[in-house]
Amino acid sequence: MNIIICGAGEVGYNIARLLSDEKNQITIIDHDEKRIEHVSSKLDVRTLIGYASHPNILKEAEADKSDMIIAVTQSDEINMISCQIAQALFSVPIKIARVRSEAYNIEEWRSLFDTGLFAIDALISPEYEVAKSFTRLVAVPGAKDLISFDDDLVRLIEINLGEDCPVINTPLNQLTEIFPDLGARVVYIVRDEVGFIPNKLSEMLPGDDIYVMAESNRTERVLSVFGKETARARRIVIIGGGRTGLRVAKSIEENEPQSMITLIESNVNRAESIADELNKSVILNGDALDKEILEEANIAQADFTFAVTGSDEINTLSAILAKKYGCHSSAALLSEDRYSPFVSSLGIDAIVNPRELTVSRILRYVRKGKVFQVQSLRNGEAEVIELEAIESSVLIGVPLRDKPLPDGVSIGALIRNKSVILPTGSTTIEVGDRVIVFAKHDFITEIEKIFSVGIGFY
């Protein structure tokens, strides 16, 4: 595919990195020469210096020959105008824009982008995706992350295994023998920062991060088997009342109404402002690194602390302090990767990366096939893809044991007529099945070939 990426920041760079590895033709545009120099020195892509909203720049980028434009600059308005011009002057088929401002994302105005007045096929709000991630953690404490598929019929659950996990050193093929009603299978294991797709003889060790595909109604049972508590979180402390913190609080108020939220914001004017926008959250003005403020927030009785300021350093320290002063679990919003390898050893239970969430939403429109959802994991190391099996797929009607998949690929689950099937060697895939595939990044093109379709689904 020929793809134009507008914006060479963290999201633009990582999208370009992933897609250029897959032999797509990438042109990346940014008005900042230093960012363009960084991209040029790291990636084999075409670069242009200029504003992506200028028609002459898009013409120089050969927008008339492009299949897709991905606008992820720091300016919402430039992103929207870039898509508009890409459609009006160059008829680019797929147009994706990141729009972060709350003014555009509130429910009253969000339908504006569904009217056809704006030439945007996919509107992405990182804050919205982040809020969904933190809300999932409230709903399923004990998990590091949770991704749901097909109206939440099946879930991919990330769990960190402790020394007290009951199934440590148990071969995976024995799990179903020991727990015949488990309704789950382990599809990926990360050990010492190295990820691999396990086989039936693989064992799990303390400290492993595992990804489990499970029927949603078995979530509590699965967490219990892997040694995790399943009581829903009630007391939530949110550190940071910026755009992200406010959206997280609103999302939890709406989706987890039984929760009691205390939000800490250092700026007094901002604290007063968000107090008017939240219905039942308690707002404290102060420094979340101050022990007295944390005590006022009753941190020792909190089930979860979410550190969501604009600083990775403050979020990391806040999450550590929350645990030190008695909070049961903590999660940090981390925009960069500097601290990620140390998170578990620091006692932080989960991290949420807005860049990775944004990249995942974009990849849904890039992947070939009839794709419903894509989730990028571990900075692009692997992906989980929900797609529809069509007649041209080589897997249709053949037992999976007769069509061995590459070592870097695993089929986690099938959904057929709203029923979940955890596949075995005798399972056959039928036309119309929703297939949830787990794949290492190097094997993505293999997945696209296996589930290949015509250009109409690009």
Short mmCIF file of C-alpha atoms in Angstrom, two decimals:
data_model
loop_
_atom_site.label_atom_id
_atom_site.label_comp_id
_atom_site.label_asym_id
_atom_site.label_seq_id
_atom_site.Cartn_x
_atom_site.Cartn_y
_atom_site.Cartn_z
CA MET A 1 0.00 0.00 0.00
CA ASN A 2 1.03 3.63 -0.57
CA ILE A 3 0.47 5.45 2.72
CA ILE A 4 1.00 9.09 3.72
CA ILE A 5 1.60 9.73 7.41
CA CYS A 6 1.13 13.32 8.57
CA GLY A 7 3.14 13.94 11.72
CA ALA A 8 6.49 12.49 12.75
CA GLY A 9 5.89 12.38 16.49
CA GLU A 10 5.75 9.21 18.59
CA VAL A 11 2.60 7.86 16.94
CA GLY A 12 3.59 8.79 13.39
CA TYR A 13 7.07 7.37 13.83
CA ASN A 14 5.84 4.06 15.23
CA ILE A 15 3.16 3.63 12.56
CA ALA A 16 5.83 4.30 9.92
CA ARG A 17 8.19 1.82 11.59
CA LEU A 18 5.64 -0.98 11.69
CA LEU A 19 4.28 -0.42 8.19
CA SER A 20 7.62 0.10 6.47
CA ASP A 21 8.78 -3.23 7.91
CA GLU A 22 5.88 -4.78 6.00
CA LYS A 23 7.09 -3.38 2.65
CA ASN A 24 4.46 -0.65 2.37
CA GLN A 25 5.47 2.54 0.59
CA ILE A 26 5.51 5.21 3.30
CA THR A 27 5.77 8.99 2.99
CA ILE A 28 5.92 10.91 6.26
CA ILE A 29 5.32 14.68 6.47
CA ASP A 30 6.21 17.06 9.29
CA HIS A 31 7.09 20.75 9.49
CA ASP A 32 9.72 20.08 12.20
CA GLU A 33 13.11 19.43 10.58
CA LYS A 34 14.53 17.68 13.65
CA ARG A 35 11.70 15.15 13.73
CA ILE A 36 12.10 14.50 10.01
CA GLU A 37 15.86 14.04 10.44
CA HIS A 38 15.19 11.51 13.21
CA VAL A 39 12.81 9.55 11.00
CA SER A 40 15.22 9.64 8.04
CA SER A 41 18.07 8.33 10.17
CA LYS A 42 16.03 5.40 11.54
CA LEU A 43 13.59 4.31 8.84
CA ASP A 44 13.64 3.53 5.14
CA VAL A 45 10.77 5.85 4.26
CA ARG A 46 10.29 8.95 2.15
CA THR A 47 10.16 12.21 4.14
CA LEU A 48 8.90 15.71 3.38
CA ILE A 49 9.27 18.91 5.39
CA GLY A 50 6.13 21.03 5.42
CA TYR A 51 2.57 21.31 6.65
CA ALA A 52 0.43 18.34 5.74
CA SER A 53 -2.62 20.58 5.35
CA HIS A 54 -1.01 22.43 2.42
CA PRO A 55 -2.17 21.14 -0.98
CA ASN A 56 1.27 21.56 -2.56
CA ILE A 57 2.85 19.35 0.11
CA LEU A 58 0.24 16.63 -0.37
CA LYS A 59 0.76 16.87 -4.13
CA GLU A 60 4.52 16.46 -3.65
CA ALA A 61 3.76 13.43 -1.45
CA GLU A 62 1.85 11.98 -4.44
CA ALA A 63 -1.45 11.86 -2.62
CA ASP A 64 -3.17 11.12 -5.92
CA LYS A 65 -1.42 7.73 -5.93
CA SER A 66 -1.96 6.96 -2.25
CA ASP A 67 -4.27 4.37 -0.71
CA MET A 68 -4.45 5.98 2.72
CA ILE A 69 -3.63 9.12 4.66
CA ILE A 70 -3.03 8.93 8.42
CA ALA A 71 -3.07 12.39 10.03
CA VAL A 72 -1.54 12.34 13.52
CA THR A 73 0.12 15.76 13.86
CA GLN A 74 -0.09 17.66 17.15
CA SER A 75 -2.88 19.84 15.69
CA ASP A 76 -6.45 18.52 15.45
CA GLU A 77 -7.26 21.16 12.86
CA ILE A 78 -4.32 20.26 10.62
CA ASN A 79 -5.32 16.61 10.87
CA MET A 80 -8.90 17.34 9.84
CA ILE A 81 -7.95 19.71 7.02
CA SER A 82 -5.34 17.25 5.69
CA CYS A 83 -8.03 14.59 5.33
CA GLN A 84 -10.45 17.06 3.76
CA ILE A 85 -7.92 18.16 1.13
CA ALA A 86 -6.79 14.57 0.54
CA GLN A 87 -10.39 13.74 -0.41
CA ALA A 88 -11.35 16.90 -2.28
CA LEU A 89 -8.22 17.27 -4.42
CA PHE A 90 -6.68 13.80 -4.57
CA SER A 91 -9.50 11.30 -3.87
CA VAL A 92 -7.48 9.33 -1.31
CA PRO A 93 -9.62 6.25 -0.46
CA ILE A 94 -9.03 5.97 3.31
CA LYS A 95 -8.54 8.95 5.61
CA ILE A 96 -7.74 8.64 9.33
CA ALA A 97 -7.41 11.57 11.73
CA ARG A 98 -6.38 11.83 15.36
CA VAL A 99 -8.60 14.39 17.10
CA ARG A 100 -7.78 14.96 20.74
CA SER A 101 -9.65 18.11 21.79
CA GLU A 102 -12.55 17.56 24.15
CA ALA A 103 -14.47 20.20 22.17
CA TYR A 104 -14.69 17.85 19.18
CA ASN A 105 -15.18 14.66 21.17
CA ILE A 106 -18.10 15.50 23.43
CA GLU A 107 -21.20 13.51 22.53
CA GLU A 108 -23.16 16.59 21.44
CA TRP A 109 -20.77 17.33 18.55
CA ARG A 110 -19.18 13.96 17.80
CA SER A 111 -21.96 13.11 15.34
CA LEU A 112 -20.65 15.97 13.19
CA PHE A 113 -18.10 13.54 11.78
CA ASP A 114 -20.80 11.06 10.79
CA THR A 115 -22.69 13.51 8.58
CA GLY A 116 -20.37 13.27 5.59
CA LEU A 117 -19.37 16.92 5.85
CA PHE A 118 -15.89 15.88 6.98
CA ALA A 119 -13.91 13.50 4.76
CA ILE A 120 -12.71 11.34 7.65
CA ASP A 121 -13.23 7.58 7.63
CA ALA A 122 -11.87 6.97 11.12
CA LEU A 123 -11.70 9.47 13.96
CA ILE A 124 -9.30 8.53 16.76
CA SER A 125 -9.20 10.03 20.24
CA PRO A 126 -6.27 8.76 22.37
CA GLU A 127 -7.90 10.03 25.55
CA TYR A 128 -11.04 8.05 24.77
CA GLU A 129 -9.01 4.88 24.19
CA VAL A 130 -7.03 5.47 27.41
CA ALA A 131 -10.24 5.98 29.39
CA LYS A 132 -11.61 2.67 28.09
CA SER A 133 -8.41 0.90 29.16
CA PHE A 134 -8.51 2.23 32.72
CA THR A 135 -12.24 1.48 33.00
CA ARG A 136 -11.54 -2.13 32.00
CA LEU A 137 -9.01 -2.38 34.82
CA VAL A 138 -11.68 -1.26 37.29
CA ALA A 139 -14.08 -3.90 35.96
CA VAL A 140 -11.51 -6.70 36.05
CA PRO A 141 -8.99 -6.12 38.86
CA GLY A 142 -6.18 -8.65 38.85
CA ALA A 143 -5.60 -8.28 35.12
CA LYS A 144 -2.85 -6.10 33.67
CA ASP A 145 -5.03 -5.46 30.64
CA LEU A 146 -8.15 -6.75 28.97
CA ILE A 147 -9.31 -6.57 25.36
CA SER A 148 -12.81 -7.68 24.38
CA PHE A 149 -14.07 -8.96 21.03
CA ASP A 150 -17.46 -9.21 19.32
CA ASP A 151 -19.59 -7.37 21.86
CA ASP A 152 -17.53 -8.81 24.71
CA LEU A 153 -18.22 -12.48 23.95
CA VAL A 154 -14.52 -13.32 24.33
CA ARG A 155 -11.61 -11.54 26.01
CA LEU A 156 -7.84 -11.44 25.80
CA ILE A 157 -6.60 -11.05 29.39
CA GLU A 158 -3.04 -10.12 30.32
CA ILE A 159 -1.95 -11.50 33.71
CA ASN A 160 1.33 -11.28 35.59
CA LEU A 161 2.00 -14.52 37.46
CA GLY A 162 3.13 -14.38 41.06
CA GLU A 163 4.90 -16.98 43.17
CA ASP A 164 1.53 -17.99 44.61
CA CYS A 165 -0.02 -18.85 41.22
CA PRO A 166 -1.57 -22.36 41.63
CA VAL A 167 -0.63 -23.51 38.10
CA ILE A 168 3.07 -22.58 38.07
CA ASN A 169 5.16 -25.28 36.34
CA THR A 170 2.05 -26.92 34.92
CA PRO A 171 2.24 -27.91 31.21
CA LEU A 172 -0.47 -26.08 29.29
CA ASN A 173 -2.00 -29.30 27.96
CA GLN A 174 -2.79 -30.28 31.55
CA LEU A 175 -4.76 -27.12 32.31
CA THR A 176 -7.90 -28.39 30.61
CA GLU A 177 -7.50 -31.74 32.38
CA ILE A 178 -7.22 -30.08 35.78
CA PHE A 179 -9.86 -27.41 35.00
CA PRO A 180 -12.20 -28.87 32.35
CA ASP A 181 -14.61 -25.92 32.71
CA LEU A 182 -11.93 -23.24 32.36
CA GLY A 183 -13.02 -22.01 28.92
CA ALA A 184 -9.63 -20.41 28.25
CA ARG A 185 -6.26 -20.98 26.60
CA VAL A 186 -2.87 -19.31 26.96
CA VAL A 187 -1.83 -17.84 23.60
CA TYR A 188 1.33 -15.85 24.47
CA ILE A 189 3.94 -15.77 27.22
CA VAL A 190 6.46 -13.01 27.95
CA ARG A 191 9.42 -14.16 30.02
CA ASP A 192 12.37 -11.89 30.84
CA GLU A 193 11.09 -9.41 28.23
CA VAL A 194 11.08 -12.09 25.49
CA GLY A 195 7.70 -13.12 24.09
CA PHE A 196 6.80 -16.46 22.51
CA ILE A 197 3.75 -18.44 21.42
CA PRO A 198 3.65 -21.50 23.69
CA ASN A 199 3.03 -25.10 22.68
CA LYS A 200 1.07 -27.68 24.67
CA LEU A 201 4.16 -28.68 26.70
CA SER A 202 5.11 -25.12 27.68
CA GLU A 203 5.08 -24.34 31.39
CA MET A 204 4.49 -21.01 33.13
CA LEU A 205 6.96 -19.54 35.61
CA PRO A 206 6.70 -16.90 38.34
CA GLY A 207 7.11 -13.44 36.82
CA ASP A 208 5.72 -14.44 33.43
CA ASP A 209 3.26 -12.14 31.71
CA ILE A 210 0.71 -14.35 30.02
CA TYR A 211 -2.05 -13.55 27.54
CA VAL A 212 -5.13 -15.72 28.01
CA MET A 213 -8.00 -16.00 25.53
CA ALA A 214 -11.16 -16.65 27.54
CA GLU A 215 -14.92 -16.70 27.26
CA SER A 216 -16.02 -13.47 28.91
CA ASN A 217 -18.40 -15.18 31.32
CA ARG A 218 -15.46 -17.21 32.65
CA THR A 219 -13.26 -14.19 33.46
CA GLU A 220 -13.50 -14.49 37.25
CA ARG A 221 -12.82 -18.22 37.07
CA VAL A 222 -9.76 -17.66 34.87
CA LEU A 223 -8.32 -14.99 37.17
CA SER A 224 -8.90 -17.24 40.17
CA VAL A 225 -7.08 -20.18 38.52
CA PHE A 226 -4.07 -17.95 37.89
CA GLY A 227 -4.04 -16.70 41.49
CA LYS A 228 -5.72 -13.31 41.10
CA GLU A 229 -8.44 -11.74 43.23
CA THR A 230 -11.70 -11.08 41.44
CA ALA A 231 -13.57 -8.56 43.62
CA ARG A 232 -14.47 -5.44 41.66
CA ALA A 233 -12.64 -2.25 42.58
CA ARG A 234 -14.73 0.20 44.61
CA ARG A 235 -12.38 2.97 45.73
CA ILE A 236 -10.43 4.67 42.92
CA VAL A 237 -7.83 7.45 43.23
CA ILE A 238 -6.98 9.30 40.00
CA ILE A 239 -3.82 11.40 39.98
CA GLY A 240 -3.96 14.15 37.36
CA GLY A 241 -6.96 16.19 36.27
CA GLY A 242 -5.91 17.07 32.76
CA ARG A 243 -7.75 16.07 29.60
CA THR A 244 -6.96 12.39 30.14
CA GLY A 245 -7.71 12.34 33.88
CA LEU A 246 -11.07 14.03 33.35
CA ARG A 247 -12.08 11.57 30.65
CA VAL A 248 -10.98 8.60 32.80
CA ALA A 249 -13.07 9.89 35.71
CA LYS A 250 -16.12 10.45 33.48
CA SER A 251 -15.78 6.99 31.97
CA ILE A 252 -15.60 5.30 35.38
CA GLU A 253 -18.53 7.36 36.69
CA GLU A 254 -20.60 6.24 33.71
CA ASN A 255 -19.54 2.60 33.41
CA GLU A 256 -18.74 1.68 37.01
CA PRO A 257 -21.28 3.75 38.99
CA GLN A 258 -20.65 1.83 42.20
CA SER A 259 -17.07 3.16 42.32
CA MET A 260 -16.05 6.03 44.60
CA ILE A 261 -13.54 8.32 42.88
CA THR A 262 -11.09 10.78 44.40
CA LEU A 263 -9.17 12.88 41.88
CA ILE A 264 -6.00 14.81 42.79
CA GLU A 265 -5.09 17.86 40.67
CA SER A 266 -2.19 20.22 41.40
CA ASN A 267 -3.59 23.30 39.63
CA VAL A 268 -6.28 25.02 41.69
CA ASN A 269 -8.10 26.56 38.71
CA ARG A 270 -8.18 23.25 36.87
CA ALA A 271 -9.37 21.48 40.02
CA GLU A 272 -12.30 23.90 40.31
CA SER A 273 -13.10 23.49 36.61
CA ILE A 274 -13.26 19.70 36.60
CA ALA A 275 -15.28 19.69 39.83
CA ASP A 276 -18.08 21.28 37.79
CA GLU A 277 -17.86 18.58 35.10
CA LEU A 278 -17.90 15.48 37.33
CA ASN A 279 -21.03 14.27 39.04
CA LYS A 280 -19.87 12.48 42.17
CA SER A 281 -16.06 12.43 42.21
CA VAL A 282 -14.25 14.12 45.08
CA ILE A 283 -11.64 16.63 43.84
CA LEU A 284 -8.54 17.40 45.91
CA ASN A 285 -6.14 20.23 45.03
CA GLY A 286 -2.55 19.34 45.83
CA ASP A 287 0.64 17.50 44.91
CA ALA A 288 0.15 13.74 44.54
CA LEU A 289 3.77 13.19 45.60
CA ASP A 290 2.91 14.78 48.97
CA LYS A 291 2.19 12.15 51.61
CA GLU A 292 -0.41 14.36 53.32
CA ILE A 293 -2.43 14.69 50.11
CA LEU A 294 -2.32 10.93 49.57
CA GLU A 295 -3.47 10.38 53.14
CA GLU A 296 -6.30 12.89 52.61
CA ALA A 297 -7.30 10.84 49.56
CA ASN A 298 -7.36 7.80 51.89
CA ILE A 299 -4.85 6.03 49.68
CA ALA A 300 -4.39 3.18 52.17
CA GLN A 301 -8.00 2.10 51.57
CA ALA A 302 -7.95 2.52 47.78
CA ASP A 303 -8.46 -0.48 45.52
CA PHE A 304 -6.78 1.22 42.56
CA THR A 305 -4.69 4.31 41.87
CA PHE A 306 -4.45 5.59 38.29
CA ALA A 307 -1.58 8.02 37.65
CA VAL A 308 -2.49 9.93 34.48
CA THR A 309 -0.64 13.26 34.55
CA GLY A 310 1.23 14.51 31.48
CA SER A 311 4.57 13.36 32.94
CA ASP A 312 5.81 9.76 32.77
CA GLU A 313 8.16 10.47 35.67
CA ILE A 314 5.40 11.77 37.95
CA ASN A 315 3.09 8.93 36.93
CA THR A 316 5.73 6.33 37.73
CA LEU A 317 6.58 7.88 41.11
CA SER A 318 2.93 8.41 42.01
CA ALA A 319 2.05 4.79 41.23
CA ILE A 320 4.99 3.58 43.35
CA LEU A 321 4.09 5.85 46.29
CA ALA A 322 0.44 4.79 46.14
CA LYS A 323 1.46 1.17 46.62
CA LYS A 324 3.94 2.12 49.34
CA TYR A 325 1.21 3.88 51.33
CA GLY A 326 -1.20 0.97 51.13
CA CYS A 327 -3.13 1.12 47.84
CA HIS A 328 -3.99 -2.39 46.65
CA SER A 329 -3.11 -1.88 42.96
CA SER A 330 -1.72 0.93 40.83
CA ALA A 331 -1.51 1.71 37.13
CA ALA A 332 0.45 4.39 35.30
CA LEU A 333 -0.06 6.19 32.01
CA LEU A 334 3.32 5.99 30.22
CA SER A 335 3.72 7.64 26.83
CA GLU A 336 7.29 6.50 26.28
CA ASP A 337 9.07 3.16 26.73
CA ARG A 338 11.88 4.23 29.06
CA TYR A 339 10.26 2.91 32.24
CA SER A 340 8.20 0.04 30.84
CA PRO A 341 10.84 -2.71 31.37
CA PHE A 342 11.09 -1.80 35.08
CA VAL A 343 7.40 -1.43 35.89
CA SER A 344 6.83 -4.89 37.38
CA SER A 345 9.96 -4.74 39.54
CA LEU A 346 8.85 -1.32 40.84
CA GLY A 347 5.56 -2.79 42.06
CA ILE A 348 3.32 -1.06 39.49
CA ASP A 349 0.57 -3.45 38.45
CA ALA A 350 -0.29 -2.14 34.98
CA ILE A 351 0.67 0.47 32.42
CA VAL A 352 -1.41 2.10 29.70
CA ASN A 353 0.38 3.46 26.64
CA PRO A 354 -1.69 5.98 24.62
CA ARG A 355 0.61 5.66 21.62
CA GLU A 356 0.07 1.91 21.45
CA LEU A 357 -3.70 2.31 21.74
CA THR A 358 -3.71 4.87 18.91
CA VAL A 359 -1.51 2.68 16.72
CA SER A 360 -3.87 -0.25 17.31
CA ARG A 361 -6.89 1.73 16.16
CA ILE A 362 -5.06 2.80 13.00
CA LEU A 363 -3.86 -0.71 12.18
CA ARG A 364 -7.45 -1.91 11.88
CA TYR A 365 -7.71 0.10 8.66
CA VAL A 366 -4.32 -0.99 7.35
CA ARG A 367 -4.60 -4.74 7.76
CA LYS A 368 -5.72 -6.67 4.69
CA GLY A 369 -8.83 -8.76 5.20
CA LYS A 370 -12.27 -8.15 6.63
CA VAL A 371 -10.92 -6.86 9.92
CA PHE A 372 -13.04 -5.79 12.89
CA GLN A 373 -10.36 -5.05 15.46
CA VAL A 374 -6.58 -4.93 15.87
CA GLN A 375 -4.61 -4.58 19.08
CA SER A 376 -0.87 -3.94 18.96
CA LEU A 377 0.99 -5.38 21.95
CA ARG A 378 4.36 -4.64 23.49
CA ASN A 379 5.37 -1.81 21.15
CA GLY A 380 4.41 -3.72 18.03
CA GLU A 381 6.06 -7.01 18.99
CA ALA A 382 2.78 -8.86 18.43
CA GLU A 383 -0.79 -8.23 17.34
CA VAL A 384 -4.16 -9.75 18.06
CA ILE A 385 -6.53 -9.43 15.12
CA GLU A 386 -10.27 -10.09 14.94
CA LEU A 387 -11.35 -10.83 11.37
CA GLU A 388 -13.94 -12.68 9.35
CA ALA A 389 -13.15 -15.95 7.59
CA ILE A 390 -14.18 -15.70 3.94
CA GLU A 391 -14.50 -18.32 1.26
CA SER A 392 -11.07 -17.68 -0.28
CA SER A 393 -9.18 -18.45 2.95
CA VAL A 394 -7.03 -21.60 2.77
CA LEU A 395 -8.24 -22.63 6.25
CA ILE A 396 -11.90 -23.00 5.36
CA GLY A 397 -13.29 -26.50 5.92
CA VAL A 398 -9.99 -28.12 6.85
CA PRO A 399 -9.14 -29.41 10.37
CA LEU A 400 -6.53 -27.08 11.83
CA ARG A 401 -4.15 -30.00 12.42
CA ASP A 402 -4.02 -30.50 8.62
CA LYS A 403 -3.06 -26.88 7.96
CA PRO A 404 -0.16 -26.12 10.32
CA LEU A 405 0.20 -22.44 11.10
CA PRO A 406 3.59 -20.70 11.24
CA ASP A 407 5.35 -20.89 14.62
CA GLY A 408 4.63 -17.21 15.23
CA VAL A 409 0.87 -17.55 14.79
CA SER A 410 -1.90 -18.88 17.04
CA ILE A 411 -5.67 -18.93 16.59
CA GLY A 412 -7.01 -17.94 19.97
CA ALA A 413 -10.75 -18.34 19.44
CA LEU A 414 -13.57 -18.60 16.91
CA ILE A 415 -16.98 -16.99 17.24
CA ARG A 416 -19.72 -18.75 15.30
CA ASN A 417 -23.35 -17.66 15.57
CA LYS A 418 -22.47 -15.81 18.79
CA SER A 419 -20.97 -18.96 20.34
CA VAL A 420 -17.31 -19.06 21.39
CA ILE A 421 -15.11 -21.96 20.22
CA LEU A 422 -11.63 -22.44 21.66
CA PRO A 423 -10.01 -24.35 18.77
CA THR A 424 -8.30 -27.73 18.91
CA GLY A 425 -6.61 -29.71 16.15
CA SER A 426 -9.95 -31.12 14.97
CA THR A 427 -11.63 -27.71 14.72
CA THR A 428 -12.56 -26.49 11.24
CA ILE A 429 -13.13 -22.86 10.32
CA GLU A 430 -16.33 -22.04 8.44
CA VAL A 431 -17.18 -19.12 6.18
CA GLY A 432 -18.45 -16.24 8.29
CA ASP A 433 -16.65 -17.26 11.48
CA ARG A 434 -15.03 -14.46 13.41
CA VAL A 435 -11.46 -15.57 13.98
CA ILE A 436 -9.23 -14.07 16.66
CA VAL A 437 -5.61 -14.52 15.65
CA PHE A 438 -2.53 -13.87 17.76
CA ALA A 439 0.63 -13.25 15.73
CA LYS A 440 4.19 -12.05 16.18
CA HIS A 441 4.77 -8.95 14.08
CA ASP A 442 7.07 -10.74 11.60
CA PHE A 443 4.18 -13.06 10.68
CA ILE A 444 1.52 -10.44 9.96
CA THR A 445 1.92 -10.77 6.18
CA GLU A 446 1.37 -14.53 6.56
CA ILE A 447 -1.91 -13.86 8.35
CA GLU A 448 -2.99 -11.51 5.59
CA LYS A 449 -2.27 -14.21 2.99
CA ILE A 450 -4.09 -16.92 4.96
CA PHE A 451 -7.20 -14.76 5.31
CA SER A 452 -6.74 -12.89 2.04
CA VAL A 453 -9.55 -11.02 0.30
CA GLY A 454 -9.95 -8.67 -2.60
CA ILE A 455 -8.99 -5.01 -2.71
CA GLY A 456 -12.54 -4.00 -1.79
CA PHE A 457 -11.88 -4.85 1.85
CA TYR A 458 -8.68 -2.83 2.19
#
